[in-house]
mmCIF file with all atom_site columns, C-alpha atoms in Angstrom:
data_model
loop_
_atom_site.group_PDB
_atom_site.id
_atom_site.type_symbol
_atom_site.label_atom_id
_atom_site.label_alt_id
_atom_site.label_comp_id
_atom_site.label_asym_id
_atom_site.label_entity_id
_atom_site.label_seq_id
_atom_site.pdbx_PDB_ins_code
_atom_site.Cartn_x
_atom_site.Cartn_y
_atom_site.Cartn_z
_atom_site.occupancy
_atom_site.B_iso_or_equiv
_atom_site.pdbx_formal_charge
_atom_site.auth_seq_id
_atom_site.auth_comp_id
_atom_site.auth_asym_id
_atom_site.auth_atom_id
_atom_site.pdbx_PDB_model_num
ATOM 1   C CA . UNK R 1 1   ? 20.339  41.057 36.716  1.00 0.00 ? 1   UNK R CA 1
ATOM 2   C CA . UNK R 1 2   ? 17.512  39.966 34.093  1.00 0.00 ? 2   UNK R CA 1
ATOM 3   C CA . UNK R 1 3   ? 20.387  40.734 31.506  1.00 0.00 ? 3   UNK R CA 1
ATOM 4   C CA . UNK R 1 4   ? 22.782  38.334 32.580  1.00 0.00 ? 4   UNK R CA 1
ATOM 5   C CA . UNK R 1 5   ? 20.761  35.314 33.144  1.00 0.00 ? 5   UNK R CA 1
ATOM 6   C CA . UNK R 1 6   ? 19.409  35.781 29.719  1.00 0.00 ? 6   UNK R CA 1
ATOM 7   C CA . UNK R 1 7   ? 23.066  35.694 27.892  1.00 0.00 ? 7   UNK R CA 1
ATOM 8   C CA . UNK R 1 8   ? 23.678  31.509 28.425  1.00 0.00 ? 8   UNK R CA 1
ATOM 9   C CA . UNK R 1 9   ? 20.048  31.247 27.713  1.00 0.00 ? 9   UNK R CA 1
ATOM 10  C CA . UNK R 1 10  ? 21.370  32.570 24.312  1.00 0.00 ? 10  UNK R CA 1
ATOM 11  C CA . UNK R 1 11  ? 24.206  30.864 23.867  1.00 0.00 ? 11  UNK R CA 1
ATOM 12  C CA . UNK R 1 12  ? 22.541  27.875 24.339  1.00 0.00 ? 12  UNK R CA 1
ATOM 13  C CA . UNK R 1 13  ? 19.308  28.750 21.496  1.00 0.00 ? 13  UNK R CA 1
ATOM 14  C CA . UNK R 1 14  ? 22.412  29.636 19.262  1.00 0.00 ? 14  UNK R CA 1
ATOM 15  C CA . UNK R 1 15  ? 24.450  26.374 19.719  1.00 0.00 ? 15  UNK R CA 1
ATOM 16  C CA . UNK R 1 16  ? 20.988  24.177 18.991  1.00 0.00 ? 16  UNK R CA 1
ATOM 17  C CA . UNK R 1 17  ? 20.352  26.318 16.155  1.00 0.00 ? 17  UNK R CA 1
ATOM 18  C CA . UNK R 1 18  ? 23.691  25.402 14.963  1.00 0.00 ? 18  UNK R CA 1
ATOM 19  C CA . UNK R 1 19  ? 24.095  21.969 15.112  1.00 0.00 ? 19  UNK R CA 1
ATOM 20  C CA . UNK R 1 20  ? 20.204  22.024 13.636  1.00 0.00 ? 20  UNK R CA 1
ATOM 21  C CA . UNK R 1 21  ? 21.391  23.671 10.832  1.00 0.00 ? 21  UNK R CA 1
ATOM 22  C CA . UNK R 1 22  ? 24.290  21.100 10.212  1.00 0.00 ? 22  UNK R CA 1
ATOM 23  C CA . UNK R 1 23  ? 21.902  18.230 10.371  1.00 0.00 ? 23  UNK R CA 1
ATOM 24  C CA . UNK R 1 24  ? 19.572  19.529 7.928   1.00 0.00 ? 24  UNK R CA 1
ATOM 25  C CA . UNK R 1 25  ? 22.303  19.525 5.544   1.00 0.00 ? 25  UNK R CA 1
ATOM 26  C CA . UNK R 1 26  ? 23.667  16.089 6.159   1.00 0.00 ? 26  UNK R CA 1
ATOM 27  C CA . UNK R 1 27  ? 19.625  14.966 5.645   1.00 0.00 ? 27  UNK R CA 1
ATOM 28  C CA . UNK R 1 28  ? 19.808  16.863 2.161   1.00 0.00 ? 28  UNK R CA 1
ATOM 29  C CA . UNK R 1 29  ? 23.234  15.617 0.532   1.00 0.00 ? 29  UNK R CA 1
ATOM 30  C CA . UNK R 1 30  ? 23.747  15.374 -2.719  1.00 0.00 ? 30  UNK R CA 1
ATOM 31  C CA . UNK R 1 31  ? 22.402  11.697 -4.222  1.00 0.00 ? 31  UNK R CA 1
ATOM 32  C CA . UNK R 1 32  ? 23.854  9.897  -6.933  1.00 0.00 ? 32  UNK R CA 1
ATOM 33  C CA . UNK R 1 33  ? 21.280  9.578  -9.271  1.00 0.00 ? 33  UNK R CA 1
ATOM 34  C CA . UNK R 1 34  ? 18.757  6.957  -9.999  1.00 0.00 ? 34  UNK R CA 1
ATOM 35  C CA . UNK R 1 35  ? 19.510  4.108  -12.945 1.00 0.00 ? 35  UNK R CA 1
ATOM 36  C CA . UNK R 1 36  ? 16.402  3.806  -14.855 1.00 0.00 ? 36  UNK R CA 1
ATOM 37  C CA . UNK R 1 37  ? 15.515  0.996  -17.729 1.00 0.00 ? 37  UNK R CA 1
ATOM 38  C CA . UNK R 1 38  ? 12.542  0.237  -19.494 1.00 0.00 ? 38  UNK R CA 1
ATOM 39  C CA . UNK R 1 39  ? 12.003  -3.271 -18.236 1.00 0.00 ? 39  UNK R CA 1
ATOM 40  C CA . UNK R 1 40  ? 8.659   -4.371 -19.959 1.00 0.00 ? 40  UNK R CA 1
ATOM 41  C CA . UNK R 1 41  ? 5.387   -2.866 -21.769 1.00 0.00 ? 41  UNK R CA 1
ATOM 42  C CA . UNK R 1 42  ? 1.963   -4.298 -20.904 1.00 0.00 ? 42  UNK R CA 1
ATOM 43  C CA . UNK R 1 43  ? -0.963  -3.423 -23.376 1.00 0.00 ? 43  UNK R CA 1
ATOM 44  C CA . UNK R 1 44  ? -3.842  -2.232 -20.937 1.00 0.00 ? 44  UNK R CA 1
ATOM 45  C CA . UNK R 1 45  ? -7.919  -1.524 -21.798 1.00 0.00 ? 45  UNK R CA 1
ATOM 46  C CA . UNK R 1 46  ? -7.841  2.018  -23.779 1.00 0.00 ? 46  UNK R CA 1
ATOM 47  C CA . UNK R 1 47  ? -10.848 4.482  -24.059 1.00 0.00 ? 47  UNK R CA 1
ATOM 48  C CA . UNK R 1 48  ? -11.988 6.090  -27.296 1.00 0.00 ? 48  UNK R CA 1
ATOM 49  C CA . UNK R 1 49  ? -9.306  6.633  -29.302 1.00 0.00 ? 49  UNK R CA 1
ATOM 50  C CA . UNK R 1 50  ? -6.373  6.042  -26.853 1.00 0.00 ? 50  UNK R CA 1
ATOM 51  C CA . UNK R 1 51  ? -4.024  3.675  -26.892 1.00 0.00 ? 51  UNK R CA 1
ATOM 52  C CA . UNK R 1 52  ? -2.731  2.661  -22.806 1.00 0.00 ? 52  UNK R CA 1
ATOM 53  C CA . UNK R 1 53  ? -0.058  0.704  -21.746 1.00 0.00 ? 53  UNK R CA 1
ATOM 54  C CA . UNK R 1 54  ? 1.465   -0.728 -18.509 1.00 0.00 ? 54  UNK R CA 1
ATOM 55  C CA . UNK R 1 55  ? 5.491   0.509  -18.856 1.00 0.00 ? 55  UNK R CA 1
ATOM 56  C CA . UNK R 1 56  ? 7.409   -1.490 -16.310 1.00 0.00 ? 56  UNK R CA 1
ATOM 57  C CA . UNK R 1 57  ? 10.624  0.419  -15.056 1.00 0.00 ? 57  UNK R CA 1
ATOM 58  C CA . UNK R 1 58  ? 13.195  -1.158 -13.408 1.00 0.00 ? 58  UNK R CA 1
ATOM 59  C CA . UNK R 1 59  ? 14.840  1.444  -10.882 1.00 0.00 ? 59  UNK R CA 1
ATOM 60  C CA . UNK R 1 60  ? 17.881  1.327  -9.153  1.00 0.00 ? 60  UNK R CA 1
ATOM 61  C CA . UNK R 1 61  ? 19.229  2.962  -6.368  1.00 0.00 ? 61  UNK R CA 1
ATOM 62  C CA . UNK R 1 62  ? 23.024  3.655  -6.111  1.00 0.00 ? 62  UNK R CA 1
ATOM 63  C CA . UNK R 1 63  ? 23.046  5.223  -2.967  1.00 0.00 ? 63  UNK R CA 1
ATOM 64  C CA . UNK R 1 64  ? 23.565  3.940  0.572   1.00 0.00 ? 64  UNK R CA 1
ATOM 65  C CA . UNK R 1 65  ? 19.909  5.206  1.770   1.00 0.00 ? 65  UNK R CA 1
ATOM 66  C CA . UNK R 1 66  ? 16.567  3.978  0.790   1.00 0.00 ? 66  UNK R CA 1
ATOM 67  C CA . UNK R 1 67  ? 14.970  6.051  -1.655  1.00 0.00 ? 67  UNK R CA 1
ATOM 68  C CA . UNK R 1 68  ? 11.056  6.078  -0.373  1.00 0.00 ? 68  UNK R CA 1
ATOM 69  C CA . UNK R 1 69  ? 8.649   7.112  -2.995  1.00 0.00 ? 69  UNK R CA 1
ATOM 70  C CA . UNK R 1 70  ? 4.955   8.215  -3.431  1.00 0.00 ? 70  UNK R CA 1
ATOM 71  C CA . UNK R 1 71  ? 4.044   8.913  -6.674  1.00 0.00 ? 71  UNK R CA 1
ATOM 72  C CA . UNK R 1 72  ? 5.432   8.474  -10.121 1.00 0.00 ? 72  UNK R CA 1
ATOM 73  C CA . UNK R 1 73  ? 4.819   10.570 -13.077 1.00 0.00 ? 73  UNK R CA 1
ATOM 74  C CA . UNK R 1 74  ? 6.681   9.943  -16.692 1.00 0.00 ? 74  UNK R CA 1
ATOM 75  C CA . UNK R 1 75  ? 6.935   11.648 -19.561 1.00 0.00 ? 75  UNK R CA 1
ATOM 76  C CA . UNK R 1 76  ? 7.916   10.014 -23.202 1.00 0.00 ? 76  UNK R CA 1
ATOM 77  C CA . UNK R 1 77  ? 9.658   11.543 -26.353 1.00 0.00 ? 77  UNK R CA 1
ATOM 78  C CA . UNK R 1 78  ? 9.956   10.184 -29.592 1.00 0.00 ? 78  UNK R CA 1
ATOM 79  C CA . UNK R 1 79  ? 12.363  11.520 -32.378 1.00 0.00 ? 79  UNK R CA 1
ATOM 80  C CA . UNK R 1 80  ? 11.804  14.743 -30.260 1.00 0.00 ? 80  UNK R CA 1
ATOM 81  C CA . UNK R 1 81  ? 8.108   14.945 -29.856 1.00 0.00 ? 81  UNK R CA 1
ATOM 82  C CA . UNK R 1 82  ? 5.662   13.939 -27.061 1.00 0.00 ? 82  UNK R CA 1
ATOM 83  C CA . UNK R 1 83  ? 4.366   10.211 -27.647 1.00 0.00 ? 83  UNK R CA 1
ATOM 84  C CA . UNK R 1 84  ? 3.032   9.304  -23.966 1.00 0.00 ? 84  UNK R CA 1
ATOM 85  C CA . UNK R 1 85  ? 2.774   9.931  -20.068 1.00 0.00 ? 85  UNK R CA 1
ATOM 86  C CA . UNK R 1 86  ? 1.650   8.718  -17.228 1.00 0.00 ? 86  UNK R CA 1
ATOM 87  C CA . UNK R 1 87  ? 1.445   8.789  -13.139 1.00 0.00 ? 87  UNK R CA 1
ATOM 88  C CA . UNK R 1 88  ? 0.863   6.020  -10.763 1.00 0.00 ? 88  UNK R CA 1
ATOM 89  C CA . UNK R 1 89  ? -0.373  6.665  -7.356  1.00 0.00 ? 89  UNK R CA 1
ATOM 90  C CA . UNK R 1 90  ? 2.092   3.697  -6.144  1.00 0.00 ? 90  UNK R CA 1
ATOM 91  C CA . UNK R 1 91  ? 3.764   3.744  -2.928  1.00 0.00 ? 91  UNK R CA 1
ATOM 92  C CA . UNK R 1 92  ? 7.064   2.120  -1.934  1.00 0.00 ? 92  UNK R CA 1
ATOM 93  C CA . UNK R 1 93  ? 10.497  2.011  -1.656  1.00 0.00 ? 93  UNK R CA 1
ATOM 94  C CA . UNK R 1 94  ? 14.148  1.167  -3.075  1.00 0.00 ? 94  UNK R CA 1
ATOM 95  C CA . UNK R 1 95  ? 16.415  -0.337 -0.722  1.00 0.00 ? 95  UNK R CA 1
ATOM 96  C CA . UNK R 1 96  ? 19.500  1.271  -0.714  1.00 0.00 ? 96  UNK R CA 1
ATOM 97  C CA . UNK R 1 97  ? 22.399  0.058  -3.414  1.00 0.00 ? 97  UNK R CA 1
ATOM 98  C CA . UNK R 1 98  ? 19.444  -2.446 -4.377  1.00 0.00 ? 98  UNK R CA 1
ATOM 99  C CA . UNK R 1 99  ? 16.436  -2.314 -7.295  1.00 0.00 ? 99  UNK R CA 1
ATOM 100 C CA . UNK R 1 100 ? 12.561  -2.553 -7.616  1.00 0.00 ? 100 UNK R CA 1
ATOM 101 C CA . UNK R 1 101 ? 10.406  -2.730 -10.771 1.00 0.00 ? 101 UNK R CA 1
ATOM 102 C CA . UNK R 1 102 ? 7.595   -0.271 -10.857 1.00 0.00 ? 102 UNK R CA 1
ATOM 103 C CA . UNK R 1 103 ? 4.631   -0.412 -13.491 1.00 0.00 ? 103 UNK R CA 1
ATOM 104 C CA . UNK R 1 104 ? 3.348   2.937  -14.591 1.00 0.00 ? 104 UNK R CA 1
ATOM 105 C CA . UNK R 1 105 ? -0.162  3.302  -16.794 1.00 0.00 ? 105 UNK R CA 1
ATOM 106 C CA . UNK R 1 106 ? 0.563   5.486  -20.068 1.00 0.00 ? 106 UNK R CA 1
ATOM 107 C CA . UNK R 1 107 ? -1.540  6.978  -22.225 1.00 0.00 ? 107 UNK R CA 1
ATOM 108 C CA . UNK R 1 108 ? -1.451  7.560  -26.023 1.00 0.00 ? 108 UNK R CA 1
ATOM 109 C CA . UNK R 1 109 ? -3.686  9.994  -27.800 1.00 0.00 ? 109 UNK R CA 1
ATOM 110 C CA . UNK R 1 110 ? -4.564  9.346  -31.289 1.00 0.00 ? 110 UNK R CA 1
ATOM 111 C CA . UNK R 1 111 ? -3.089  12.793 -32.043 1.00 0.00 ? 111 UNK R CA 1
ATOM 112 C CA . UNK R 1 112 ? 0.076   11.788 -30.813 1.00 0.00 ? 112 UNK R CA 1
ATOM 113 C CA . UNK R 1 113 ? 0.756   8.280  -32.768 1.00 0.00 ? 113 UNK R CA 1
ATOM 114 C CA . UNK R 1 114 ? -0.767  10.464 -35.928 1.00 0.00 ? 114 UNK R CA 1
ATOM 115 C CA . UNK R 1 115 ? 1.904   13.049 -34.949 1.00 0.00 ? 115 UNK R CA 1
ATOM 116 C CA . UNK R 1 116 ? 4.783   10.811 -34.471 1.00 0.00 ? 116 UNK R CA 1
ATOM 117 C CA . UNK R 1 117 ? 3.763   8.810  -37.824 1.00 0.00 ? 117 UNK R CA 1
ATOM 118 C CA . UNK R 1 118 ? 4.097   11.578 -39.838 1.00 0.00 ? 118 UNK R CA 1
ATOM 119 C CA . UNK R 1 119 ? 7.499   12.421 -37.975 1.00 0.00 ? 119 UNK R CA 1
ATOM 120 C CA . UNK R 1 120 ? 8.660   9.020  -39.033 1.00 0.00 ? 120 UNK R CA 1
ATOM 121 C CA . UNK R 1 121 ? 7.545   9.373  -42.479 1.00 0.00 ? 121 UNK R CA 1
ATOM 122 C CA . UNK R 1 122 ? 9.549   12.495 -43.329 1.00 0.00 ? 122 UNK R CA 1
ATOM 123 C CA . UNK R 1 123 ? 12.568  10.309 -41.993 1.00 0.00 ? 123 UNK R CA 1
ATOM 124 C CA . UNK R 1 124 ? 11.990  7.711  -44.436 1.00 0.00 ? 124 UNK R CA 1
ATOM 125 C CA . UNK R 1 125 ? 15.078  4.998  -44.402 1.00 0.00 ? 125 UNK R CA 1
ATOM 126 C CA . UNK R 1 126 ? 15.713  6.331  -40.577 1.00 0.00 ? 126 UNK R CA 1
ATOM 127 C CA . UNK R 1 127 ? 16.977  2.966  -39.060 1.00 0.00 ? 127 UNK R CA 1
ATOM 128 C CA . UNK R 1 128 ? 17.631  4.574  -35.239 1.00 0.00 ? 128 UNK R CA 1
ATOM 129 C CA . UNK R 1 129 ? 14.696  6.681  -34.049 1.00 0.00 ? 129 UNK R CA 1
ATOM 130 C CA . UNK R 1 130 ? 16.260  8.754  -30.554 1.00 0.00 ? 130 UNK R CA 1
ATOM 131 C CA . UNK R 1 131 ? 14.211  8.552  -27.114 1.00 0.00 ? 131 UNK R CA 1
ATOM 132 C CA . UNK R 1 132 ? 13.584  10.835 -24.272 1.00 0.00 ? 132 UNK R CA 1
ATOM 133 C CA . UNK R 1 133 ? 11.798  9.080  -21.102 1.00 0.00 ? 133 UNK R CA 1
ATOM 134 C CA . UNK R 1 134 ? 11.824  11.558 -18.204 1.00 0.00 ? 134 UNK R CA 1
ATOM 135 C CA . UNK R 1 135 ? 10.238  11.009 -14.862 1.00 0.00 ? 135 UNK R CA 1
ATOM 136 C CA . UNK R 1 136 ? 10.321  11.777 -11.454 1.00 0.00 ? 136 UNK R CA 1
ATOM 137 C CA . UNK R 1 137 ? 9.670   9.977  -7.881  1.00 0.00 ? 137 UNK R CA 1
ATOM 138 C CA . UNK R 1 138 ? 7.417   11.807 -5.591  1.00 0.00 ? 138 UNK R CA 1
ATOM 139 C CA . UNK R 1 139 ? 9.223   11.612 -1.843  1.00 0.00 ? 139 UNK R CA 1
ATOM 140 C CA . UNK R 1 140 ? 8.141   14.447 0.060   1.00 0.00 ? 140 UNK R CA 1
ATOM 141 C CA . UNK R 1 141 ? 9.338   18.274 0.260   1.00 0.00 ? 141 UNK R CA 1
ATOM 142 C CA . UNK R 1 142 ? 12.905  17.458 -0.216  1.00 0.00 ? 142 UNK R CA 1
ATOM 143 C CA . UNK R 1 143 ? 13.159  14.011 -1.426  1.00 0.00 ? 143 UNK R CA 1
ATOM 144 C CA . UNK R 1 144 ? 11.418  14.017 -5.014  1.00 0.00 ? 144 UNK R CA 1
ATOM 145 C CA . UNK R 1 145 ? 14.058  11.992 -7.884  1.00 0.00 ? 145 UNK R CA 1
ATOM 146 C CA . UNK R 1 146 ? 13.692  13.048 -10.870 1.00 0.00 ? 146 UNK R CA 1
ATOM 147 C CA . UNK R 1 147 ? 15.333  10.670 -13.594 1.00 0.00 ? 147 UNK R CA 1
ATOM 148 C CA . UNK R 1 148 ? 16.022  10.988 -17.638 1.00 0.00 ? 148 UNK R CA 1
ATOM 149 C CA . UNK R 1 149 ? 16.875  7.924  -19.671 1.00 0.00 ? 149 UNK R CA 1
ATOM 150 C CA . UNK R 1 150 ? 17.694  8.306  -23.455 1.00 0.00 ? 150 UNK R CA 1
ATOM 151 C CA . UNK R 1 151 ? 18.827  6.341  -26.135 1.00 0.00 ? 151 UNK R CA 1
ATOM 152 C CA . UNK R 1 152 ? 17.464  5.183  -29.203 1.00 0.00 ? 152 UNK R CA 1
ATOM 153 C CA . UNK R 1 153 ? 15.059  2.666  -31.194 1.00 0.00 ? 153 UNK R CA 1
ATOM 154 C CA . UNK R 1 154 ? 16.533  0.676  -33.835 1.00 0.00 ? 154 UNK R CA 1
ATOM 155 C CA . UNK R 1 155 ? 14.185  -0.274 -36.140 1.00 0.00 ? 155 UNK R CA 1
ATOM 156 C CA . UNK R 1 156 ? 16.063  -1.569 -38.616 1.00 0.00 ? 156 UNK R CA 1
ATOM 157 C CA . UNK R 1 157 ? 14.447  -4.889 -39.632 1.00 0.00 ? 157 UNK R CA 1
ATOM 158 C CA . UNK R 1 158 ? 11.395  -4.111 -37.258 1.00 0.00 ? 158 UNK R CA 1
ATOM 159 C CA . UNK R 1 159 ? 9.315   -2.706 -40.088 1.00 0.00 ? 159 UNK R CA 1
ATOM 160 C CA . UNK R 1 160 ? 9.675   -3.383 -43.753 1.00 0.00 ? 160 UNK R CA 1
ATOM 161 C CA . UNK R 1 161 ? 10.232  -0.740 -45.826 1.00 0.00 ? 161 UNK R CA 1
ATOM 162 C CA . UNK R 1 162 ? 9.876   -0.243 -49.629 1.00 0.00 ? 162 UNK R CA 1
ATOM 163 C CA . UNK R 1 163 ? 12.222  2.570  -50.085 1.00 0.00 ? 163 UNK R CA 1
ATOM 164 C CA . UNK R 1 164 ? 14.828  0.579  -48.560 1.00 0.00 ? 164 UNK R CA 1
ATOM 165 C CA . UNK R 1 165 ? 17.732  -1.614 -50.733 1.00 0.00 ? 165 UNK R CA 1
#
């Protein structure tokens, strides 16, 4: 008798497990991802021989669920090599099918702007200089965006140059 009051007990663990199993894949749909601009740099107090700045992203959410976030951390490429990153502690969120700006402290080492200017000076005449930002929003186990904007500088009447016609 044990046996058979035991068999809907079953049946019933299985059909919860079930429809948990469903739900956690509804909560973990696929998400259009994030539109990310450079909205505004900031210079900021630097240390030593660093050079910090206050990048202000403008983030918006195509989706039709707020995207909460807690933590930011970015990453910036210039003409393929590493100029500047940064994280930001900063809580908050992005309504759904809506937008937020969010500032986010970088750092430059010296070694990087001495990098990137000699980069730029074996592409003398180079009017368009390409970009790689790349970032991510901290939002828990499953809910971390991460984001990559690229595109390119042009510098072409931004800095005089004698080799130029």
């Amino acid at each position: 008798m044990p046996l058979r009051s035991a068999v809907p007990v079953v049946r019933l663990l299985t059909l919860f497990m079930l429809t948990l199993t469903l739900g956690a894949c509804a909560a973990f749909s696929q998400r259009d991802p994030l539109n990310v601009q450079v909205a505004g740099i900031q210079p900021l107090p630097g240390e030593g021989l660093e050079l910090r700045m206050a990048v202000k992203l403008r983030i918006q959410n195509p989706n039709d669920r707020a995207l909460d976030y807690d933590g930011v951390a970015l990453d910036l490429e210039i003409n393929g090599r590493r100029l500047a990153s940064g994280v930001s502690d900063a809580q908050g969120s992005v309504p759904r099918f809506g937008e937020t700006v969010l500032s986010v402290p970088v750092t430059i080492s010296a070694f990087s702007a001495a990098r990137q200017a000699l980069g730029l000076a074996e592409h003398i005449g180079m009017d368009k200089v390409p970009y790689v930002l790349r970032g991510k929003l901290a939002g828990g186990l499953f809910g971390t965006q991460r984001f990559v904007e690229k595109g390119t500088l042009d510098l072409e009447g931004a800095l005089p140059s004698p080799y130029r016609r």
